[in-house]
Coordinates of C-alpha atoms and ligand atoms in Angstrom, one line a residue:
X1 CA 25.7 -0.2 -18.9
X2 CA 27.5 -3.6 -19.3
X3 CA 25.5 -6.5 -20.6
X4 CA 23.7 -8.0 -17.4
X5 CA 24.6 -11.8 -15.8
X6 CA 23.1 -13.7 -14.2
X7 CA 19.4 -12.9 -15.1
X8 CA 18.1 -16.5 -14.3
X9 CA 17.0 -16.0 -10.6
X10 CA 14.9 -18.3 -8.1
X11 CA 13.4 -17.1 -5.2
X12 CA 12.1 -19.4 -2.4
X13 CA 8.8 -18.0 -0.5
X14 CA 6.0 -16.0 -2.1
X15 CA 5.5 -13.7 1.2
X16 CA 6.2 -9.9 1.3
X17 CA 10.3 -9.8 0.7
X18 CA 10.1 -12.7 -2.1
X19 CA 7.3 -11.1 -4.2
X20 CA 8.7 -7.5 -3.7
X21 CA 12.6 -8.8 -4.9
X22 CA 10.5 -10.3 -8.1
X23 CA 9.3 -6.7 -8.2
X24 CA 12.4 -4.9 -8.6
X25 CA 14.5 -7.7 -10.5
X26 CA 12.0 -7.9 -13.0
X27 CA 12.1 -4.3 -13.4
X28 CA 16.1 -4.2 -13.8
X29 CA 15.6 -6.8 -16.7
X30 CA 15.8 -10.0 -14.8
X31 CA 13.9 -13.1 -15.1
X32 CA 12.8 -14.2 -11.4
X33 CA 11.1 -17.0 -10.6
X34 CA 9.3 -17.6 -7.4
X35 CA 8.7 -21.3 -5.4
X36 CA 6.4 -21.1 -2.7
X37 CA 5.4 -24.1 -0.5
X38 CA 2.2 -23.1 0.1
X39 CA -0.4 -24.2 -2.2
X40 CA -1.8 -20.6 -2.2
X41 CA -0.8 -17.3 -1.4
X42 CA -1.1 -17.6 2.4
X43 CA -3.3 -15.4 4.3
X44 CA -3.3 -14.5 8.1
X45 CA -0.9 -12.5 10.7
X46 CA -1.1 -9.3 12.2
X47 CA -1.5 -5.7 10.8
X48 CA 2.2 -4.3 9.8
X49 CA 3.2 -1.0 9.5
X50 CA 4.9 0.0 6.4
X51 CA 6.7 3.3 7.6
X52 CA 10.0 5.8 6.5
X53 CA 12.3 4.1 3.7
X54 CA 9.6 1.1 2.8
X55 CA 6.8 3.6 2.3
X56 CA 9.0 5.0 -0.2
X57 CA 9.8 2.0 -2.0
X58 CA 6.4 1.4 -1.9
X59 CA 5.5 4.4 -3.6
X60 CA 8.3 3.7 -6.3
X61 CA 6.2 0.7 -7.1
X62 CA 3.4 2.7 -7.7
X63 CA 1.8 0.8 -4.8
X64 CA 1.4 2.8 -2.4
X65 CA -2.6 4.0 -3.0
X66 CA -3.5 0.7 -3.1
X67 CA -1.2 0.1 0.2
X68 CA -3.9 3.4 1.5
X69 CA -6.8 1.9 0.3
X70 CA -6.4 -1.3 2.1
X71 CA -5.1 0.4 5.2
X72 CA -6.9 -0.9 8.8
X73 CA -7.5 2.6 9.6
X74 CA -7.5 1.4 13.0
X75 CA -7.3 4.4 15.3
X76 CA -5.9 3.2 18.6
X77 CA -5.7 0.5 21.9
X78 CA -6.8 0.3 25.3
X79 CA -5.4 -1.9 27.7
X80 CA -8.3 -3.5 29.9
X81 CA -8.6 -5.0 32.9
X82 CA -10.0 -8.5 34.3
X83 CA -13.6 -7.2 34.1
X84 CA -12.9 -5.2 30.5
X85 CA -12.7 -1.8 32.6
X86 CA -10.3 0.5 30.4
X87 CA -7.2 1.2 32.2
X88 CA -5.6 3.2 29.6
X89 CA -5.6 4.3 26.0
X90 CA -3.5 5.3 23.2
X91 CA -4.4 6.6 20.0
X92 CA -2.6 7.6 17.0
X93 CA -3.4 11.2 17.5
X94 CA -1.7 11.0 20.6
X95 CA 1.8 10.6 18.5
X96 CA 0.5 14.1 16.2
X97 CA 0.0 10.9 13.7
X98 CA 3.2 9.5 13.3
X99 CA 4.2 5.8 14.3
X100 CA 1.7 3.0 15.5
X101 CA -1.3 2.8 13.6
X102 CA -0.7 5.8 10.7
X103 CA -2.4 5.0 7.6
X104 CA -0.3 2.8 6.3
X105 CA -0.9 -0.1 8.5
X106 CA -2.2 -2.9 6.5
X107 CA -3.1 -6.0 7.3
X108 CA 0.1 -8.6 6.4
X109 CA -1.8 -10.6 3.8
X110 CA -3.3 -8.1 2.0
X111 CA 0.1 -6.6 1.5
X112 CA 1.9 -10.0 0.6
X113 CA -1.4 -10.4 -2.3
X114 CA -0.7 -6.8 -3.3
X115 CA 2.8 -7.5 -4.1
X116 CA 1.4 -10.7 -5.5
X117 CA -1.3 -9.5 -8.1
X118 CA 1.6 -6.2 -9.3
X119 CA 3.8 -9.1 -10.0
X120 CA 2.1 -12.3 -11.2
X121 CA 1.4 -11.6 -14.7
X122 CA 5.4 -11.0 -15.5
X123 CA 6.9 -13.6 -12.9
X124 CA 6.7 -17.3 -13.2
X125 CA 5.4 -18.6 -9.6
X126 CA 5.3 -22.1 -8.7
X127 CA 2.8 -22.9 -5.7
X128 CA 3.1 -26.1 -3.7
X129 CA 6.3 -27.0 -4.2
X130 CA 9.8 -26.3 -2.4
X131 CA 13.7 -26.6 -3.0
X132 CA 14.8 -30.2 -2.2
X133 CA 18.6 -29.9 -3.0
X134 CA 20.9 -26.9 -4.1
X135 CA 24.3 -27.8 -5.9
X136 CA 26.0 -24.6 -6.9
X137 CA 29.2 -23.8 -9.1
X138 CA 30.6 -21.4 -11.4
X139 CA 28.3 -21.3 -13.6
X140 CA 24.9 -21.5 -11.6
X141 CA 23.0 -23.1 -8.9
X142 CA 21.5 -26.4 -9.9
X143 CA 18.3 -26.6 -8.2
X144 CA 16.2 -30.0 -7.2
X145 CA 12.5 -29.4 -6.4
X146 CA 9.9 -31.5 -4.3
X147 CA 8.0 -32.0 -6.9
X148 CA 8.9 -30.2 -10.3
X149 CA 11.6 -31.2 -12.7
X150 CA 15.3 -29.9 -11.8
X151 CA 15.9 -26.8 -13.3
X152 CA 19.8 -24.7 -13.1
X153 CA 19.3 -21.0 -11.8
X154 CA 22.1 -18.4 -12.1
X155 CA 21.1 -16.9 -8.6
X156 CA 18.7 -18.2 -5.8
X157 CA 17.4 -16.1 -3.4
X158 CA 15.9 -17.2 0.0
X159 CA 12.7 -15.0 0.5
X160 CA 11.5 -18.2 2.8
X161 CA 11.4 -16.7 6.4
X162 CA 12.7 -17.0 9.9
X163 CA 13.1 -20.7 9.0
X164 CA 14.1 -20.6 6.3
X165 CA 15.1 -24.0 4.3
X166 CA 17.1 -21.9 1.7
X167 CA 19.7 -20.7 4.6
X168 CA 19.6 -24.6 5.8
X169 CA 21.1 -25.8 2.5
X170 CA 23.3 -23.2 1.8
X171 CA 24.1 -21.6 5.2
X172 CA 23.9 -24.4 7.9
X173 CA 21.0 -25.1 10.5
X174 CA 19.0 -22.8 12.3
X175 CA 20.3 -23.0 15.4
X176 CA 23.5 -21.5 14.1
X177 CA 22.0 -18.3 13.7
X178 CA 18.8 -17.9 15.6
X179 CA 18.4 -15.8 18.6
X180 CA 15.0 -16.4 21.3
X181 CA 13.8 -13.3 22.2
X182 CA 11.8 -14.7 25.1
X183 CA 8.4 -14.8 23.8
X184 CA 5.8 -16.3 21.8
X185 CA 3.5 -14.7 19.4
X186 CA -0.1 -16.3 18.0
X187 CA -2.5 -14.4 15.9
X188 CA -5.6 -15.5 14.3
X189 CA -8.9 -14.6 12.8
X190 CA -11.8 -14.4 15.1
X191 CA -15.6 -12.8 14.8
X192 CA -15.2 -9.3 15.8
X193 CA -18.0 -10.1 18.9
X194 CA -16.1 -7.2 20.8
X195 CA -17.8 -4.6 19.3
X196 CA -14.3 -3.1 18.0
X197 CA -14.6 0.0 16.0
X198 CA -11.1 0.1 14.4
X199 CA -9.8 -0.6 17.7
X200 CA -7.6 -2.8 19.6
X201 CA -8.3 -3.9 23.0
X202 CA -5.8 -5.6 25.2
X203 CA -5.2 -7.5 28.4
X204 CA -2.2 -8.0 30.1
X205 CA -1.3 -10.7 33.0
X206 CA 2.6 -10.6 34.4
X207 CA 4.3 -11.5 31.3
X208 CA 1.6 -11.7 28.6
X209 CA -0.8 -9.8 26.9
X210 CA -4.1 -11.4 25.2
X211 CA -5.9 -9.2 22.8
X212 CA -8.1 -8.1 19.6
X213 CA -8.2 -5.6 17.1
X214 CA -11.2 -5.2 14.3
X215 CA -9.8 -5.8 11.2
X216 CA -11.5 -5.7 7.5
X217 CA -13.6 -2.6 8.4
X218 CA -14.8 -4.0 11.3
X219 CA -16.4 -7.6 9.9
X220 CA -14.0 -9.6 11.9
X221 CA -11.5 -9.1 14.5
X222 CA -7.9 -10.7 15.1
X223 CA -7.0 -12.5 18.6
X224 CA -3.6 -12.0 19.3
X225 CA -1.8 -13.9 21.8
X226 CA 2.0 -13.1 23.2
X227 CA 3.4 -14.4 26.5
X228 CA 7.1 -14.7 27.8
X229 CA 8.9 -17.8 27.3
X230 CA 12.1 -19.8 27.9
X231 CA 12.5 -21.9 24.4
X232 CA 9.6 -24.4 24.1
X233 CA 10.4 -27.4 22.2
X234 CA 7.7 -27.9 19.3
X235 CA 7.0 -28.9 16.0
X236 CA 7.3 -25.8 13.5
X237 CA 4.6 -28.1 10.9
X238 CA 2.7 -29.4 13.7
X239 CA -0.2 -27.0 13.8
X240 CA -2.4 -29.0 16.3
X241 CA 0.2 -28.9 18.9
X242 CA 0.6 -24.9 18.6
X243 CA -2.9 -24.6 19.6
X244 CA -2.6 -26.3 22.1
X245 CA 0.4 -25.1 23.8
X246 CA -1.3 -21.3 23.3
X247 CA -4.6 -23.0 24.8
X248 CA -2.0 -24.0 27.9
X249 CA -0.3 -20.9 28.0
X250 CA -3.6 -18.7 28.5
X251 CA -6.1 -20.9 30.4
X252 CA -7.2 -19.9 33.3
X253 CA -7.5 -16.3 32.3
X254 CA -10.2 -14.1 32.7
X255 CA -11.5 -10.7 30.6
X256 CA -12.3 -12.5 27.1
X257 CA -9.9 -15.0 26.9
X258 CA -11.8 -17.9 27.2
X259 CA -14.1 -16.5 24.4
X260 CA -11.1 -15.8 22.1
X261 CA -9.8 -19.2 22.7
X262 CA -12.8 -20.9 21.7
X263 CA -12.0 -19.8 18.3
X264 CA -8.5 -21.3 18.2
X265 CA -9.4 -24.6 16.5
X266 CA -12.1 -23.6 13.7
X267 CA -9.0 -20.1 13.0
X268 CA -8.5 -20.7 9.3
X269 CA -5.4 -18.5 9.4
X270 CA -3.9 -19.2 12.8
X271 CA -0.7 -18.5 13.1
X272 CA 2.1 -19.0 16.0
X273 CA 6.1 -18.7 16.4
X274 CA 8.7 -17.9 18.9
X275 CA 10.2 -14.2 18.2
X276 CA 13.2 -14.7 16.9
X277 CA 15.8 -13.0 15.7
X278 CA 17.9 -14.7 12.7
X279 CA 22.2 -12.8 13.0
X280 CA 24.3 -13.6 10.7
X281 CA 27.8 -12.2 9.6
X282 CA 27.0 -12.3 5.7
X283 CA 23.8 -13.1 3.8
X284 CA 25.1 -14.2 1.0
X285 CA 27.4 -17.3 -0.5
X286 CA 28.8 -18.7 -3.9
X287 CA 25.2 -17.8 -5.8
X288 CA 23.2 -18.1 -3.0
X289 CA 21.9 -14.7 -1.2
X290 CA 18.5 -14.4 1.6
X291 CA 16.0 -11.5 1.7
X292 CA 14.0 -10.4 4.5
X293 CA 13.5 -12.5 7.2
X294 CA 15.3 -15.6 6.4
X295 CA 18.7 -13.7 6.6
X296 CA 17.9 -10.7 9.4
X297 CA 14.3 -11.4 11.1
X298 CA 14.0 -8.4 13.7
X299 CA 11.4 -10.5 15.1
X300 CA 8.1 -9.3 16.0
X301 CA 9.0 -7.2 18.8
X302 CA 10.6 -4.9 16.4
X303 CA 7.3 -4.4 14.2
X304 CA 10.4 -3.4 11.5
X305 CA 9.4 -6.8 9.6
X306 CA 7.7 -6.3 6.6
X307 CA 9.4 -2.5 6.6
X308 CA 13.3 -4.7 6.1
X309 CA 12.2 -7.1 3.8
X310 CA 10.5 -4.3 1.4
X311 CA 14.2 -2.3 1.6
X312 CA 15.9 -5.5 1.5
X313 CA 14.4 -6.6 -1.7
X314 CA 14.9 -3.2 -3.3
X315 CA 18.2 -3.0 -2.3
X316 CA 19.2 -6.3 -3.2
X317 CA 17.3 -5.9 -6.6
X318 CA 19.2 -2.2 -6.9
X319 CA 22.9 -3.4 -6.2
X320 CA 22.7 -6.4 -8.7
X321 CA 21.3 -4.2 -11.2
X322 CA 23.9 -1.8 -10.9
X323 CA 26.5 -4.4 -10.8
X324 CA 25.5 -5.5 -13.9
X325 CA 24.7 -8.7 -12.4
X326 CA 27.7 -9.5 -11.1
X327 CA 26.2 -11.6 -8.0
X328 CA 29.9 -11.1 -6.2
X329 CA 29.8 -7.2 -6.2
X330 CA 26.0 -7.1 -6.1
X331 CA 25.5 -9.1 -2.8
X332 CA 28.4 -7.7 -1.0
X333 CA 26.9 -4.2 -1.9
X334 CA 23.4 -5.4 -0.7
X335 CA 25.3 -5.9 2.4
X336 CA 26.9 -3.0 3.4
X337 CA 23.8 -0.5 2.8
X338 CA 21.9 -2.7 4.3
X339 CA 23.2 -3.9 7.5
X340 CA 22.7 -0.7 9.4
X341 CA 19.1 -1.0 9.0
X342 CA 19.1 -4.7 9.9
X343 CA 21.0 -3.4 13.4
X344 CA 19.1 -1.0 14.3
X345 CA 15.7 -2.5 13.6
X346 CA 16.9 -5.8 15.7
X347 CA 18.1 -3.6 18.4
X348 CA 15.1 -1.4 18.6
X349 CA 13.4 -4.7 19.4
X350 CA 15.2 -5.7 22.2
X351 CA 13.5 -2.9 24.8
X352 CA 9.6 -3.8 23.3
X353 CA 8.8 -6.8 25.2
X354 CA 8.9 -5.0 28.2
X355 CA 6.1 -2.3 27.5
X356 CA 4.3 -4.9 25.6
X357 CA 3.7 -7.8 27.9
X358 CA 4.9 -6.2 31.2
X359 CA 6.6 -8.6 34.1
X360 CA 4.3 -7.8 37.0
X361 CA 1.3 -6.5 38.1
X362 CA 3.5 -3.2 39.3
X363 CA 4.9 -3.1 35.7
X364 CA 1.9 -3.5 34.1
X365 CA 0.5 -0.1 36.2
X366 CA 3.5 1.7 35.4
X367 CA 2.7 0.9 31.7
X368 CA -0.9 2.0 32.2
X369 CA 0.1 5.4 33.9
X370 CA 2.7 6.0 31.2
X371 CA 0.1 5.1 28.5
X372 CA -2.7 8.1 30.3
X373 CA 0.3 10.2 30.4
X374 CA 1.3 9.8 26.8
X375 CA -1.0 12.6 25.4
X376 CA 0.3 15.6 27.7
X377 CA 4.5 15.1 27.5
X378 CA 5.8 17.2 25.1
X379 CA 7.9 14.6 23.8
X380 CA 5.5 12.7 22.5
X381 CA 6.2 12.9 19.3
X382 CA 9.6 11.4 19.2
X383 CA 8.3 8.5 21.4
X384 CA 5.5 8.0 18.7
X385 CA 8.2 8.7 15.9
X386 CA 11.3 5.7 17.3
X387 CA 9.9 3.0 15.0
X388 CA 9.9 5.7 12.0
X389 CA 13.4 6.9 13.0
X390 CA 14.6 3.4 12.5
X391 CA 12.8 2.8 9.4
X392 CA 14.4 5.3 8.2
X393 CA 18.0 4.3 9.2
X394 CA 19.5 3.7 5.5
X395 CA 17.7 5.9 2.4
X396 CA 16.6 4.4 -1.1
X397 CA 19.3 5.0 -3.3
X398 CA 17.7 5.8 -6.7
X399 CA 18.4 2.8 -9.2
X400 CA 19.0 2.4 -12.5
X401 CA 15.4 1.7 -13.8
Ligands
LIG1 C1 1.1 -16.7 7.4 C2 2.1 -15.8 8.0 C3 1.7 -15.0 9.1 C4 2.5 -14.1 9.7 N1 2.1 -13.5 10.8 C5 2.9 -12.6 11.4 C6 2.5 -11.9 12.6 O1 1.4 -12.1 13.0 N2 3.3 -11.1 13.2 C7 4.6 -10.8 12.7 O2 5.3 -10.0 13.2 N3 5.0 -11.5 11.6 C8 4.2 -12.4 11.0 N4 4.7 -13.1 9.9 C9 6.1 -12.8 9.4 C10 6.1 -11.5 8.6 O3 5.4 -11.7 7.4 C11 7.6 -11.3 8.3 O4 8.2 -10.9 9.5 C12 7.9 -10.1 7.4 O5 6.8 -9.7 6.7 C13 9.0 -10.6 6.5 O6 8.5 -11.4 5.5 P1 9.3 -12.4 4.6 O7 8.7 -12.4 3.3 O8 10.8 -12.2 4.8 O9 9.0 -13.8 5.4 P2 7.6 -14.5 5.7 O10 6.5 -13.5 5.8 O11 7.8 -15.4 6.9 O12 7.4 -15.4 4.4 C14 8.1 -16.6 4.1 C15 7.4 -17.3 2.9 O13 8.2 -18.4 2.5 C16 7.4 -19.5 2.4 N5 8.2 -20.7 2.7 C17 8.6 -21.2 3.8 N6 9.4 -22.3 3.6 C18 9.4 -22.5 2.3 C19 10.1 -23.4 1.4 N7 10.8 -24.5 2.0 N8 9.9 -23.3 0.1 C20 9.2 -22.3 -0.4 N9 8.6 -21.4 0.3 C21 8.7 -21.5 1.7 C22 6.3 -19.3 3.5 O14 5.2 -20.1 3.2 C23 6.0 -17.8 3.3 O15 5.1 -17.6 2.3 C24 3.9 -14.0 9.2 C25 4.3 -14.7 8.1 C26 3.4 -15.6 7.5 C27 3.9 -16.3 6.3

């Protein structure tokens, strides 16, 4: 192999695609460093699903007992009604195991510190702090920080999200590129005073769904919130004003909202955002390339998240290797055996919403019938398998190690 480039590479956000790039580059002989704004790793969000190509990437980390061992193990839903009378219920034997809920559903921060802790002793990561300015050339990418002395970078990587600031600077503004899907999402720790054994319970309304799950072997629960939405103009930073335009958007309601609610102020991990979808028509310019979310968020509907920014990253990480580091052939391959997935895991979301937070009270039956149906159609399976048929939409190519 040819003597590799560009080794020196920043990478904005310290979630799941920017710690799992670090992963892999270090690996191929690279020298990664990762800014996160955050003063910590951050905790919070909902349970993911890490399912067809990411499990095996996982695995080729040599992660994936530990991914097991901190699995939810949560073993199914029922939708309620008004008085908490169960209308219907799923469970993951219902799919013969596969999809929702297999055992490789962990929760999102205890994948993002797994990543972490596999990666911290080799990687250089720099907490609180965030790129302020990004002047790129031939030669590198001369990078200004918030706070820490400018540094030049041969590559930088935006691992930084659905808004991301990396794609600001080097792409243009958001609104350029992202799509509302017509909801918003809030999820937050609460006391698991539900009872929940590895359960979820949820309630719908026309057009949202208010619910909990048990989380950390039943010591604590997680309220999720998700209602339909035309845009709603708020601050991104502005935590206080989330809460309250979630407290707006659910008042009134009855089974245990009110109670769930009442832990929306004190929730140390609270967490809201519109789903959105970020489309672009390339992820990458001069020296400057995005990962996960910042450059093809599927948006929550798709529940295909973590699963594209953990085959993103080795992809990305793969094709630079085997380009020797040339970032122009690396990122353009990165591209193409990518993109499929990115497709089909943003398309798959675009039919969830309706089965998740049904339109009407008729709708919301409909769901409920189909739901008690679920266990006797002999097609079961392949409606349980769709979100591992799309995770599985491009294979890992085997790398250079
Ligand atoms: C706290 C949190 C909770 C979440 N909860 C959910 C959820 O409940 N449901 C769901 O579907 N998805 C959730 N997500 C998004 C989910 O993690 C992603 O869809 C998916 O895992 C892809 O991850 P990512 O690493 O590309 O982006 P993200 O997980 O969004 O991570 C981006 C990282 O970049 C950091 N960052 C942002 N701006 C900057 C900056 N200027 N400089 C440096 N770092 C920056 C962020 O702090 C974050 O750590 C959550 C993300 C976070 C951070």
């Amino acid at each position: 192999m040819n003597e590799m480039k560009n080794r020196n590479v920043l990478i904005s956000g310290a979630s799941i695609a920017g710690p799992a790039l670090a992963f892999w580059l270090k690996r191929y002989g690279f020298t990664p460093t990762v800014v996160e704004k955050a003063p910590a790793l951050r905790e919070g969000g909902q349970a993911i699903d890490v399912l067809g190509t990411a499990t095996e990437v996982v695995r080729r980390m040599g992660l994936l007992d530990r991914v097991h061992e901190m699995s939810t193990g949560k073993r199914g839903t029922s939708y309620v009604d008004a008085n908490g009378k169960v209308r219907a219920s799923i469970s993951s034997e219902a799919f013969n195991g596969v999809g929702a809920n297999g055992d490789t559903e962990i929760q999102r921060g205890d994948l993002a510190r797994v990543l972490y802790e596999a990666t911290r002793d080799d990687v250089e990561y720099i907490f609180g702090d965030s790129i302020a300015e990004l002047v790129q050339d031939e030669n590198g990418v001369r990078v200004r920080f918030e706070h820490a002395a400018p540094r030049t970078f041969d590559l930088v990587i935006g691992a930084d999200g659905a808004h991301s600031h990396t794609r600001t600077l080097a792409f243009g503004p958001e609104s350029r590129f992202a799509r509302h899907m017509g909801y918003y999402i809030s999820i937050y720790t609460v006391p698991n005073f539900l009872g929940l054994d590895h359960w979820e319970q949820d309630y719908n309304t026309p057009g949202t769904i208010a619910g909990a799950y048990s989380a950390r072997e039943n010591t604590e629960a997680k309220a999720i919130f998700a209602w339909a939405s035309d845009p709603i103009d708020y601050d991104y930073r502005d935590g206080a004003q989330q809460r309250k335009i979630v407290a707006e958007a659910f008042s009134g309601q009855s089974w245990q909202v009110p109670q769930l609610l009442a832990h929306l102020d004190d929730a140390p991990d609270f967490y809201f955002d519109a789903m959105t979808q970020i489309r672009m028509d390339s992820w990458h310019t001069g020296r400057v390339a995005l990962v996960g979310d910042a450059g093809y968020c599927a948006s929550p509907l798709s529940g295909q998240g973590a699963d594209l920014s953990l085959v993103g990253a080795y992809i990305l990480a793969g094709e630079l290797a085997a380009a020797a580091g040339d970032h122009t052939a690396g990122f353009a391959n990165y591209d193409r055996q990518l993109r499929p997935m990115v497709e089909a895991c943003q398309k798959f979301a675009e039919g969830t919403g309706a089965w998740y937070a049904p339109a009407s009270k008729a709708m919301i039956r409909f769901r409920d019938l189909n739901v008690r149906l679920l266990p006797y159609l002999p097609w079961r399976g392949l409606i349980g398998g769709a979100p591992q048929k799309v995770a599985r939409t491009v294979e890992a190519k085997d790398y250079a190690a």
